[in-house]
Amino acid sequence: MLQYDIEKFSAINKRINSNLKLSDLLMVILDITKDMLQTEGCSILLTDPVTEDLYFYIVRGGSDSLIKGEIVPKGKGIAGHVALTNTPVIVNDPQNDERFYKEIDNKAHFHTRNIICAPMVLVDRLVGVIEAVNTIGRDSFTQDDLKILMYIADSAAIAITHRQLYQDLTTRLKELEIMYEISQAIAHSAPSENIFSKIIQPLASSVGVKRASILLYNTSTDKFSIASSYNLPESINSPLSKNQAPIAYHVFTSGDPLLVNNIIADPSLASFAKIHEYITPSFISIPLRYKNTVIGVLNLADKLDKTSFDAYDLRVATTIANQIVEAYQNSLYLQQTEEQRRLAQEIDIAAEIQKRILPKIPQSINNHHLAAFNKSAKEVGGDFYDLFQFDNEKFGLLIADISGKGIPAALFMGTARNVLRAESRINNQPGQLLTHANKYIYEDSEYGMFVTVFYMLIDSHNKLLTYGSAGHNNQLLIRSKTLETIRLNAKGVALGITNNAKYEEKALFFEDGDLVVLFTDGVLDLLGIGNMDAGEKKLIEIALQSIKKGPDFLIQRLQDNLVTQDVDKEFVDDFTVLAIQF
């Protein structure tokens, strides 16, 4: 008998320590236990390394699918007591034993008549617990049964630990392989492509599943959209409501991963399984977290080897989910970078076009000397100036400031400039030009945009200056003989505010040497560092210094002033000046 036991235990030890994957190894251990002890069922509970609770990793016999994955809190039940004390026990009347954990029986719809349980320990480390329930052909477990179970438990502890170490290494290698596959898919994707569609196929192949999907949650519609899928049935369409994707919604709201061994065994999910045409009853659903917020769900179903998902698969899937989110983050970054690059390129082109729109101001017209300078607060702006040559003796100068700045101002500037240019060919007198231009600009004005304009008509023969203003700030004329400063202003609202605006027209004579400075309010703002009165005082001072040196000197002094004050780095408004000395 002893020789028989030694041979049998040797065969058991050989089978337990064979090169099997963990789930197959545990199944062999349970088959041996059932065979040796002749029981209705048996199970292995492994120790959670974080909580130290026990969980049913694998079950043989009875309602195995109903309790697989169930957690037994530390110290709870017969198995919990064995884990806590590291002592094997036989309980032949568990229903009257206060240690018995009846919740498991209730969930499994099972009646435990007797139970034998032993710890699986290796070098003072509790690997888990092995238990067998309900003897067949006899009323109770014996001490001989306990010796057999303890031998199996000792061999199982060694084998399980080795397989866990091996599986951890294999898992890590598989994770790295999947990461590589995903990174390759990402590397060969354009920033504008759907990153999920690029990774879903290599993801499914690497994990060994027939079906995979990535669902993203849309907060505005309260539905899931299928960001990408692999081999989903045609009956499943995006978007999906809570009722159409109850499992995904549960994982999304709870933030916890879900491993289902048998969806058909759960009445609440059986109809769902039928609708979605699952081939195997097991699947995994993992939340996708982006910046501490769950944004969607990764679903994996129908393993190619037809087996159920296990803790090993759950770990791999969780790693994949993290990798997917990282890929999503990188994709968003690349998209944003590309969009910013494209926008910067478009702005550069717009800025160059805008520079070319501004006319090249000649150094002199009819012996009058001119100079101009423009700098936008942003890459493109809303300030502009223009020059209209009517005949040999008459020409017009115009300066304008669009409300706002940046691209909207630049776009509206094009409209306003074209209208003013077209109207100047029909009416060159300030009052009429501004009145008619206002009607057209009002029709094209959107989002409350408007433009202030100062326009003056210069009659070189009669030395007459006629001007009008559409809400523009006062302009300056410096008399060369007396150094008197005259503020040029006229009544009229900005163009584009009201349809039937009227504009005052004024006139005065100029003398040789007189200097006119046309400018936008950004000049005063910057020169006065936010104080418009101080800015005007500074501009007048520079104009007086320029009366004998001409417009070029004035422009140069303004540019030097900008650099000196270091305001060139932080523009708050466009800066535009147009000067003429008669």
Coordinates of C-alpha atoms in Angstrom, one line a residue:
M1 CA 0.0 0.0 0.0
L2 CA 2.9 2.4 0.9
Q3 CA 4.7 1.5 -2.3
Y4 CA 1.4 2.3 -4.2
D5 CA 1.0 5.6 -2.5
I6 CA 4.7 6.6 -3.2
E7 CA 4.3 5.8 -6.9
K8 CA 1.0 7.6 -7.1
F9 CA 2.3 10.7 -5.3
S10 CA 5.3 10.6 -7.6
A11 CA 3.0 10.6 -10.6
I12 CA 1.0 13.4 -9.1
N13 CA 4.1 15.5 -8.5
K14 CA 5.2 14.9 -12.1
R15 CA 1.9 16.0 -13.5
I16 CA 1.7 19.1 -11.2
N17 CA 5.2 20.2 -12.1
S18 CA 4.8 19.7 -15.8
N19 CA 5.2 22.6 -18.2
L20 CA 1.6 23.9 -18.3
K21 CA 0.2 27.4 -18.2
L22 CA -1.3 28.4 -14.9
S23 CA -4.9 27.8 -15.7
D24 CA -4.2 24.4 -17.1
L25 CA -2.0 23.6 -14.1
L26 CA -4.7 24.5 -11.6
M27 CA -7.2 22.4 -13.5
V28 CA -4.8 19.4 -13.3
I29 CA -4.4 20.0 -9.5
L30 CA -8.2 20.0 -9.1
D31 CA -8.7 16.9 -11.2
I32 CA -6.1 15.1 -9.1
T33 CA -7.7 16.3 -5.9
K34 CA -11.2 15.2 -7.0
D35 CA -9.8 11.8 -8.1
M36 CA -7.8 11.2 -5.0
L37 CA -10.4 12.3 -2.5
Q38 CA -13.5 11.3 -4.5
T39 CA -15.5 14.6 -4.0
E40 CA -18.3 16.4 -5.8
G41 CA -16.2 19.5 -6.2
C42 CA -13.0 21.3 -5.3
S43 CA -11.5 24.7 -5.8
I44 CA -8.4 26.8 -5.5
L45 CA -8.5 30.2 -4.0
L46 CA -5.4 32.4 -4.6
T47 CA -4.2 35.2 -2.4
D48 CA -4.6 38.7 -3.7
P49 CA -1.2 40.3 -3.2
V50 CA -2.7 43.7 -2.4
T51 CA -5.7 43.0 -0.1
E52 CA -4.5 39.5 1.0
D53 CA -8.1 38.4 0.5
L54 CA -8.8 35.1 -1.2
Y55 CA -10.6 34.8 -4.5
F56 CA -11.8 31.7 -6.4
Y57 CA -9.4 31.4 -9.2
I58 CA -10.6 28.1 -10.5
V59 CA -13.4 25.7 -9.5
R60 CA -14.1 22.1 -10.5
G61 CA -17.6 20.7 -10.2
G62 CA -20.8 22.2 -8.9
S63 CA -21.8 25.7 -10.2
D64 CA -18.2 26.6 -11.0
S65 CA -19.0 29.5 -13.4
L66 CA -21.1 31.2 -10.7
I67 CA -18.5 31.5 -8.1
K68 CA -15.3 31.8 -10.1
G69 CA -13.7 35.2 -9.3
E70 CA -15.8 35.6 -6.1
I71 CA -13.8 37.1 -3.2
V72 CA -13.6 35.7 0.2
P73 CA -12.5 38.4 2.7
K74 CA -9.4 37.8 4.7
G75 CA -10.3 35.6 7.7
K76 CA -13.8 34.9 6.5
G77 CA -15.2 31.4 6.1
I78 CA -13.4 28.0 6.4
A79 CA -10.9 29.0 3.6
G80 CA -10.3 32.4 5.2
H81 CA -9.7 30.7 8.6
V82 CA -7.2 28.3 7.1
A83 CA -5.4 31.2 5.3
L84 CA -5.2 33.2 8.5
T85 CA -4.0 30.3 10.7
N86 CA -2.0 28.4 8.1
T87 CA -3.6 25.3 9.5
P88 CA -5.5 22.6 7.5
V89 CA -9.0 21.7 8.7
I90 CA -11.7 19.1 8.2
V91 CA -15.3 20.3 8.8
N92 CA -17.8 17.5 8.4
D93 CA -20.8 19.6 9.5
P94 CA -20.2 23.1 8.0
Q95 CA -23.8 24.3 8.2
N96 CA -23.4 24.3 12.0
D97 CA -19.9 25.8 12.0
E98 CA -19.8 29.5 12.7
R99 CA -16.8 29.9 10.5
F100 CA -18.7 28.7 7.4
Y101 CA -19.2 31.4 4.7
K102 CA -22.8 30.7 3.5
E103 CA -22.8 33.5 0.9
I104 CA -20.8 31.3 -1.5
D105 CA -23.3 28.5 -1.3
N106 CA -26.1 31.0 -1.8
K107 CA -24.6 32.4 -4.9
A108 CA -23.7 29.0 -6.3
H109 CA -27.1 27.5 -5.4
F110 CA -25.0 24.7 -3.8
H111 CA -25.3 22.8 -0.5
T112 CA -22.0 22.0 1.2
R113 CA -22.3 18.8 3.4
N114 CA -18.6 18.6 4.4
I115 CA -15.4 20.3 3.5
I116 CA -11.7 19.8 3.7
C117 CA -9.2 22.6 3.3
A118 CA -5.4 23.1 3.3
P119 CA -3.2 26.1 2.9
M120 CA -0.7 26.3 0.0
V121 CA 2.5 27.7 1.6
L122 CA 6.0 28.2 0.1
V123 CA 8.7 29.6 2.3
D124 CA 6.3 31.3 4.7
R125 CA 4.4 32.8 1.8
L126 CA 0.7 32.0 1.5
V127 CA 0.1 31.2 -2.1
G128 CA -3.6 30.3 -1.6
V129 CA -5.9 27.6 -0.3
I130 CA -7.1 24.4 -1.8
E131 CA -10.4 22.9 -0.7
A132 CA -12.6 19.9 -1.6
V133 CA -16.3 19.6 -0.8
N134 CA -18.9 16.8 -0.4
T135 CA -17.4 13.3 -0.3
I136 CA -18.8 10.7 -2.7
G137 CA -19.9 7.3 -1.3
R138 CA -19.0 8.2 2.3
D139 CA -20.3 10.5 4.9
S140 CA -17.1 12.4 6.0
F141 CA -13.5 13.3 5.3
T142 CA -10.8 11.5 7.3
Q143 CA -7.3 12.3 8.5
D144 CA -5.9 10.2 5.6
D145 CA -7.8 12.6 3.2
L146 CA -6.1 15.5 5.0
K147 CA -2.6 14.0 4.5
I148 CA -3.3 13.6 0.8
L149 CA -4.6 17.1 0.5
M150 CA -1.6 18.5 2.4
Y151 CA 0.8 16.7 0.1
I152 CA -1.1 18.1 -3.0
A153 CA -1.1 21.5 -1.4
D154 CA 2.6 21.5 -0.8
S155 CA 3.4 20.4 -4.4
A156 CA 0.8 22.8 -5.7
A157 CA 2.3 25.7 -3.8
I158 CA 5.7 25.1 -5.5
A159 CA 4.2 24.6 -9.0
I160 CA 1.8 27.6 -8.8
T161 CA 4.6 29.9 -7.6
H162 CA 6.9 28.8 -10.5
R163 CA 4.1 29.1 -13.0
Q164 CA 3.1 32.5 -11.6
L165 CA 6.7 33.7 -12.0
Y166 CA 6.9 32.2 -15.4
Q167 CA 3.5 33.7 -16.3
D168 CA 4.5 37.1 -14.9
L169 CA 7.5 37.0 -17.2
T170 CA 5.4 35.8 -20.2
T171 CA 2.8 38.4 -19.4
R172 CA 5.4 41.1 -19.4
L173 CA 6.9 39.9 -22.7
K174 CA 3.4 39.8 -24.2
E175 CA 2.7 43.3 -22.9
L176 CA 6.0 44.5 -24.5
E177 CA 5.0 42.7 -27.8
I178 CA 1.6 44.4 -27.8
M179 CA 3.1 47.8 -26.9
Y180 CA 5.5 47.3 -29.8
E181 CA 2.7 46.4 -32.2
I182 CA 0.7 49.4 -31.1
S183 CA 3.7 51.8 -31.2
Q184 CA 4.4 50.6 -34.8
A185 CA 0.9 51.2 -35.8
I186 CA 1.1 54.7 -34.2
A187 CA 4.5 55.4 -35.9
H188 CA 3.0 54.7 -39.3
S189 CA -0.1 56.9 -38.7
A190 CA -0.6 60.4 -39.9
P191 CA -1.6 62.9 -37.2
S192 CA -5.0 63.3 -38.8
E193 CA -5.8 59.5 -38.8
N194 CA -8.0 57.8 -36.3
I195 CA -5.4 56.2 -34.0
F196 CA -7.8 53.6 -32.7
S197 CA -8.5 52.2 -36.2
K198 CA -4.8 51.7 -36.6
I199 CA -4.2 49.8 -33.4
I200 CA -7.4 47.6 -33.1
Q201 CA -6.3 44.9 -35.6
P202 CA -2.8 44.4 -34.2
L203 CA -4.3 44.6 -30.7
A204 CA -6.7 41.8 -31.4
S205 CA -4.1 39.6 -33.0
S206 CA -1.6 40.1 -30.2
V207 CA -4.1 39.3 -27.5
G208 CA -5.5 36.3 -29.5
V209 CA -9.2 37.3 -29.7
K210 CA -11.5 37.3 -32.6
R211 CA -13.4 40.4 -31.5
A212 CA -12.3 43.7 -30.0
S213 CA -13.8 47.2 -29.8
I214 CA -13.0 50.6 -28.3
L215 CA -16.0 52.6 -27.2
L216 CA -15.8 56.3 -26.4
Y217 CA -18.4 58.1 -24.3
N218 CA -20.0 61.3 -25.6
T219 CA -21.1 63.4 -22.7
S220 CA -23.4 65.6 -24.9
T221 CA -25.4 62.7 -26.3
D222 CA -25.0 60.3 -23.2
K223 CA -24.1 57.6 -25.7
F224 CA -21.1 55.5 -26.7
S225 CA -19.6 55.8 -30.1
I226 CA -17.6 53.0 -31.6
A227 CA -14.2 54.6 -32.1
S228 CA -12.9 51.4 -33.6
S229 CA -13.8 47.7 -33.8
Y230 CA -12.6 44.4 -35.1
N231 CA -15.1 41.7 -36.3
L232 CA -18.1 43.3 -34.6
P233 CA -21.4 42.0 -35.9
E234 CA -23.1 44.2 -38.5
S235 CA -26.1 44.5 -36.2
I236 CA -24.1 46.6 -33.8
N237 CA -24.2 50.2 -34.9
S238 CA -22.8 53.4 -33.4
P239 CA -23.9 55.3 -31.3
L240 CA -24.9 53.0 -28.5
S241 CA -27.2 53.9 -25.6
K242 CA -27.0 52.6 -22.0
N243 CA -29.5 49.9 -22.8
Q244 CA -27.6 48.8 -25.9
A245 CA -24.3 48.6 -24.1
P246 CA -25.1 47.9 -20.4
I247 CA -21.8 46.2 -19.6
A248 CA -19.8 49.0 -21.1
Y249 CA -21.9 51.5 -19.3
H250 CA -21.4 49.7 -16.0
V251 CA -17.6 49.6 -16.5
F252 CA -17.6 53.2 -17.6
T253 CA -19.6 54.4 -14.5
S254 CA -17.9 52.2 -12.0
G255 CA -14.4 52.6 -13.4
D256 CA -13.6 49.0 -12.5
P257 CA -12.6 46.3 -15.0
L258 CA -14.9 43.4 -15.6
L259 CA -14.1 39.8 -16.4
V260 CA -17.1 37.6 -17.2
N261 CA -16.5 33.8 -17.4
N262 CA -20.0 32.9 -18.6
I263 CA -22.3 35.6 -19.8
I264 CA -25.0 33.1 -20.5
A265 CA -25.2 32.0 -16.9
D266 CA -26.2 35.5 -15.8
P267 CA -29.9 36.0 -16.6
S268 CA -29.4 39.8 -16.8
L269 CA -26.8 39.4 -19.5
A270 CA -28.0 36.3 -21.4
S271 CA -30.2 38.3 -23.8
F272 CA -27.3 40.7 -24.4
A273 CA -25.0 37.8 -25.3
K274 CA -27.6 36.5 -27.8
I275 CA -28.0 39.9 -29.5
H276 CA -24.3 40.4 -29.8
E277 CA -23.7 36.9 -31.2
Y278 CA -20.9 35.9 -28.8
I279 CA -19.2 32.6 -29.8
T280 CA -17.7 32.0 -26.4
P281 CA -19.4 33.0 -23.1
S282 CA -16.4 34.8 -21.7
F283 CA -15.2 38.4 -22.2
I284 CA -13.3 41.3 -20.7
S285 CA -14.2 45.0 -20.4
I286 CA -11.7 47.5 -19.3
P287 CA -12.2 51.3 -18.5
L288 CA -10.0 53.7 -20.5
R289 CA -8.8 56.6 -18.3
Y290 CA -7.6 59.9 -19.7
K291 CA -6.3 62.5 -17.2
N292 CA -8.1 60.7 -14.3
T293 CA -11.4 60.6 -16.1
V294 CA -12.9 57.5 -17.7
I295 CA -13.4 58.3 -21.4
G296 CA -14.4 55.0 -22.7
V297 CA -14.2 51.2 -22.6
L298 CA -12.0 48.5 -24.2
N299 CA -13.9 45.2 -24.9
L300 CA -12.3 41.9 -25.8
A301 CA -14.3 38.8 -26.6
D302 CA -14.2 35.4 -28.2
K303 CA -10.7 34.0 -27.6
L304 CA -9.3 32.2 -30.6
D305 CA -8.4 29.1 -28.5
K306 CA -12.1 29.0 -27.3
T307 CA -11.0 29.1 -23.6
S308 CA -12.4 31.5 -21.0
F309 CA -10.5 34.7 -20.0
D310 CA -8.6 34.6 -16.8
A311 CA -6.6 36.8 -14.4
Y312 CA -3.6 36.6 -16.8
D313 CA -5.7 38.0 -19.6
L314 CA -7.2 40.6 -17.3
R315 CA -3.7 41.9 -16.5
V316 CA -2.7 42.0 -20.1
A317 CA -5.9 43.8 -21.1
T318 CA -5.4 46.4 -18.4
T319 CA -1.9 47.1 -19.7
I320 CA -3.3 47.4 -23.2
A321 CA -5.9 49.8 -22.0
N322 CA -3.2 52.0 -20.4
Q323 CA -1.2 51.8 -23.7
I324 CA -4.2 52.7 -25.7
V325 CA -4.8 55.8 -23.6
E326 CA -1.2 56.7 -23.9
A327 CA -1.4 56.3 -27.6
Y328 CA -4.6 58.5 -27.6
Q329 CA -2.7 61.2 -25.6
N330 CA 0.2 61.1 -28.1
S331 CA -2.2 61.2 -31.0
L332 CA -4.0 64.2 -29.6
Y333 CA -0.7 65.9 -29.0
L334 CA 0.5 65.2 -32.5
Q335 CA -2.8 66.4 -33.9
Q336 CA -2.6 69.6 -31.9
T337 CA 1.0 70.1 -32.9
E338 CA 0.1 69.6 -36.5
E339 CA -2.9 71.9 -36.3
Q340 CA -0.7 74.5 -34.6
R341 CA 2.0 74.1 -37.2
R342 CA -0.6 74.5 -40.0
L343 CA -2.2 77.4 -38.3
A344 CA 1.1 79.1 -37.8
Q345 CA 1.9 78.5 -41.4
E346 CA -1.4 79.9 -42.5
I347 CA -1.0 82.9 -40.2
D348 CA 2.5 83.5 -41.7
I349 CA 1.0 83.4 -45.2
A350 CA -1.9 85.7 -44.1
A351 CA 0.6 88.1 -42.5
E352 CA 2.7 88.2 -45.7
I353 CA -0.4 88.8 -47.8
Q354 CA -1.5 91.6 -45.4
K355 CA 1.9 93.2 -45.7
R356 CA 1.6 93.2 -49.5
I357 CA -1.9 94.6 -49.2
L358 CA -0.6 97.8 -47.6
P359 CA 0.5 100.1 -50.4
K360 CA 4.1 101.0 -50.9
I361 CA 4.2 104.6 -49.8
P362 CA 6.4 106.7 -52.2
Q363 CA 9.0 109.0 -50.6
S364 CA 7.4 112.0 -52.3
I365 CA 4.3 113.1 -54.2
N366 CA 4.2 116.6 -55.7
N367 CA 7.3 117.5 -53.6
H368 CA 5.5 116.3 -50.4
H369 CA 7.6 113.9 -48.4
L370 CA 5.9 110.7 -46.9
A371 CA 6.8 107.8 -44.6
A372 CA 4.8 105.0 -43.0
F373 CA 5.2 102.3 -40.4
N374 CA 2.9 99.4 -39.4
K375 CA 3.3 96.7 -36.7
S376 CA 0.5 94.3 -35.7
A377 CA -0.2 93.3 -32.1
K378 CA -0.4 89.7 -33.4
E379 CA 0.9 88.0 -36.5
V380 CA -1.9 89.7 -38.5
G381 CA -3.8 92.9 -37.5
G382 CA -6.6 95.3 -38.2
D383 CA -4.8 98.6 -38.8
F384 CA -4.1 99.7 -42.4
Y385 CA -3.4 102.8 -44.4
D386 CA -3.9 103.6 -48.1
L387 CA -3.0 106.2 -50.7
F388 CA -5.3 107.2 -53.6
Q389 CA -3.9 109.2 -56.6
F390 CA -6.7 111.1 -58.3
D391 CA -4.9 113.4 -60.7
N392 CA -1.6 115.3 -60.9
E393 CA -2.7 117.7 -58.2
K394 CA -4.9 115.7 -55.9
F395 CA -4.4 112.6 -53.9
G396 CA -5.9 111.1 -50.7
L397 CA -4.4 109.5 -47.6
L398 CA -6.3 107.2 -45.3
I399 CA -5.7 105.4 -42.0
A400 CA -8.0 102.9 -40.4
D401 CA -8.3 100.8 -37.3
I402 CA -10.5 97.6 -37.2
S403 CA -12.2 96.7 -33.9
G404 CA -10.3 93.9 -32.3
K405 CA -7.2 92.3 -33.6
G406 CA -5.8 89.1 -34.9
I407 CA -7.4 87.0 -37.7
P408 CA -11.0 88.3 -37.4
A409 CA -9.7 91.9 -37.7
A410 CA -7.5 91.0 -40.6
L411 CA -10.4 89.4 -42.5
F412 CA -12.7 92.4 -41.8
M413 CA -9.8 94.7 -42.8
G414 CA -9.9 93.2 -46.3
T415 CA -13.6 93.9 -46.7
A416 CA -13.3 97.5 -45.4
R417 CA -10.2 98.3 -47.5
N418 CA -11.9 97.1 -50.7
V419 CA -15.0 99.1 -50.0
L420 CA -13.1 102.3 -49.3
R421 CA -10.9 101.8 -52.4
A422 CA -13.9 101.2 -54.6
E423 CA -15.8 104.2 -53.2
S424 CA -12.8 106.5 -53.6
R425 CA -13.0 106.0 -57.4
I426 CA -16.6 107.5 -57.3
N427 CA -16.4 110.0 -54.5
N428 CA -13.1 111.5 -53.4
Q429 CA -14.6 114.1 -51.0
P430 CA -14.3 112.9 -47.4
G431 CA -18.0 113.4 -46.4
Q432 CA -19.4 111.5 -49.4
L433 CA -16.8 108.8 -49.4
L434 CA -17.3 107.9 -45.8
T435 CA -21.1 108.1 -46.0
H436 CA -21.4 105.7 -49.0
A437 CA -18.6 103.4 -47.7
N438 CA -20.4 103.1 -44.4
K439 CA -23.6 101.6 -46.0
Y440 CA -21.7 98.8 -47.7
I441 CA -19.5 98.1 -44.7
Y442 CA -22.6 98.0 -42.5
E443 CA -24.1 95.3 -44.7
D444 CA -21.0 93.2 -44.5
S445 CA -20.3 93.8 -40.8
E446 CA -20.9 90.7 -38.6
Y447 CA -20.4 90.0 -34.9
G448 CA -20.5 93.7 -34.1
M449 CA -17.3 94.6 -35.9
F450 CA -16.6 98.1 -37.1
V451 CA -13.8 100.3 -38.4
T452 CA -12.6 103.8 -37.5
V453 CA -11.2 105.8 -40.4
F454 CA -9.5 109.1 -40.9
Y455 CA -9.4 110.3 -44.5
M456 CA -8.0 113.5 -46.0
L457 CA -7.9 114.8 -49.5
I458 CA -4.9 116.9 -50.4
D459 CA -5.1 119.5 -53.1
S460 CA -1.4 120.4 -53.9
H461 CA -2.2 123.2 -56.3
N462 CA -4.4 125.1 -53.8
K463 CA -2.6 123.9 -50.7
L464 CA -5.9 122.7 -49.3
L465 CA -6.4 119.8 -47.0
T466 CA -10.0 118.5 -46.7
Y467 CA -10.7 115.7 -44.2
G468 CA -13.3 113.6 -42.4
S469 CA -13.3 111.1 -39.6
A470 CA -15.4 108.0 -38.9
G471 CA -14.9 107.7 -35.1
H472 CA -11.2 107.9 -35.4
N473 CA -9.0 109.5 -32.8
N474 CA -7.7 113.1 -33.3
Q475 CA -4.9 113.4 -35.8
L476 CA -2.1 116.0 -35.7
L477 CA -0.9 118.8 -37.8
I478 CA 2.3 120.7 -36.8
R479 CA 2.8 124.2 -38.2
S480 CA 6.4 124.5 -39.3
K481 CA 6.6 128.3 -38.7
T482 CA 4.9 128.6 -35.3
L483 CA 5.3 124.9 -34.1
E484 CA 1.6 125.1 -33.3
T485 CA -0.1 121.7 -32.9
I486 CA -3.6 121.4 -34.5
R487 CA -5.7 118.5 -33.7
L488 CA -7.7 117.3 -36.7
N489 CA -11.1 116.0 -35.8
A490 CA -14.6 115.8 -37.4
K491 CA -17.9 114.3 -36.3
G492 CA -18.9 110.9 -37.5
V493 CA -19.3 107.4 -36.0
A494 CA -17.2 104.3 -37.0
L495 CA -18.1 102.6 -40.2
G496 CA -20.3 99.6 -39.8
I497 CA -22.2 100.6 -36.6
T498 CA -25.3 102.2 -38.1
N499 CA -26.7 102.2 -41.6
N500 CA -27.6 105.9 -42.1
A501 CA -24.6 107.7 -40.5
K502 CA -23.6 111.2 -41.7
Y503 CA -20.0 112.5 -41.7
E504 CA -18.7 116.0 -41.2
E505 CA -16.2 117.4 -43.6
K506 CA -13.6 120.0 -42.6
A507 CA -10.9 121.9 -44.5
L508 CA -7.8 124.0 -43.9
F509 CA -4.9 125.4 -45.8
F510 CA -1.4 124.1 -45.3
E511 CA 2.0 125.7 -45.8
D512 CA 5.3 124.4 -46.9
G513 CA 7.0 122.5 -44.1
D514 CA 3.8 121.7 -42.2
L515 CA 3.8 118.1 -40.9
V516 CA 0.7 115.9 -40.7
V517 CA 0.8 112.7 -38.5
L518 CA -1.9 110.1 -39.1
F519 CA -1.9 107.3 -36.5
T520 CA -4.1 104.7 -34.7
D521 CA -4.8 104.7 -31.0
G522 CA -2.3 101.9 -30.5
V523 CA 0.5 104.5 -31.0
L524 CA -0.8 106.6 -28.1
D525 CA -1.4 103.5 -26.0
L526 CA 2.1 102.2 -26.4
L527 CA 3.9 105.6 -26.2
G528 CA 2.0 106.4 -23.0
I529 CA 2.2 102.9 -21.6
G530 CA -1.6 102.7 -21.3
N531 CA -2.1 106.5 -20.7
M532 CA -3.6 107.9 -23.9
D533 CA -3.0 111.6 -22.9
A534 CA 0.6 110.8 -22.0
G535 CA 0.9 109.0 -25.3
E536 CA -0.3 112.0 -27.3
K537 CA 2.0 114.3 -25.5
K538 CA 5.0 112.0 -26.3
L539 CA 3.9 111.8 -30.0
I540 CA 3.7 115.6 -30.3
E541 CA 7.1 115.9 -28.7
I542 CA 8.6 113.5 -31.3
A543 CA 6.7 115.3 -34.1
L544 CA 8.1 118.7 -33.1
Q545 CA 11.6 117.2 -33.1
S546 CA 11.0 115.9 -36.6
I547 CA 9.7 119.1 -38.1
K548 CA 13.1 120.0 -39.6
K549 CA 14.2 116.5 -40.3
G550 CA 11.1 115.0 -42.0
P551 CA 8.8 112.0 -41.8
D552 CA 11.6 109.4 -42.1
F553 CA 13.1 110.8 -38.9
L554 CA 9.7 110.7 -37.1
I555 CA 9.2 107.0 -38.1
Q556 CA 12.7 106.1 -37.0
R557 CA 12.3 107.9 -33.6
L558 CA 9.0 105.9 -33.0
Q559 CA 10.7 102.6 -33.8
D560 CA 13.6 103.5 -31.6
N561 CA 11.2 104.4 -28.8
L562 CA 9.4 101.1 -29.1
V563 CA 12.7 99.2 -28.6
T564 CA 13.8 101.4 -25.8
Q565 CA 10.6 100.9 -23.8
D566 CA 10.6 97.2 -24.6
V567 CA 7.0 97.3 -25.5
D568 CA 7.8 95.6 -28.7
K569 CA 7.5 92.2 -27.0
E570 CA 4.0 92.6 -25.6
F571 CA 1.8 94.4 -28.0
V572 CA -1.7 95.1 -26.8
D573 CA -2.8 96.9 -30.0
D574 CA -1.7 97.4 -33.6
F575 CA 0.7 100.3 -34.1
T576 CA 0.4 102.3 -37.4
V577 CA 1.7 105.7 -38.5
L578 CA 1.5 107.6 -41.8
A579 CA 3.3 111.0 -41.9
I580 CA 3.4 113.6 -44.7
Q581 CA 5.4 116.9 -44.7
F582 CA 4.3 119.5 -47.3

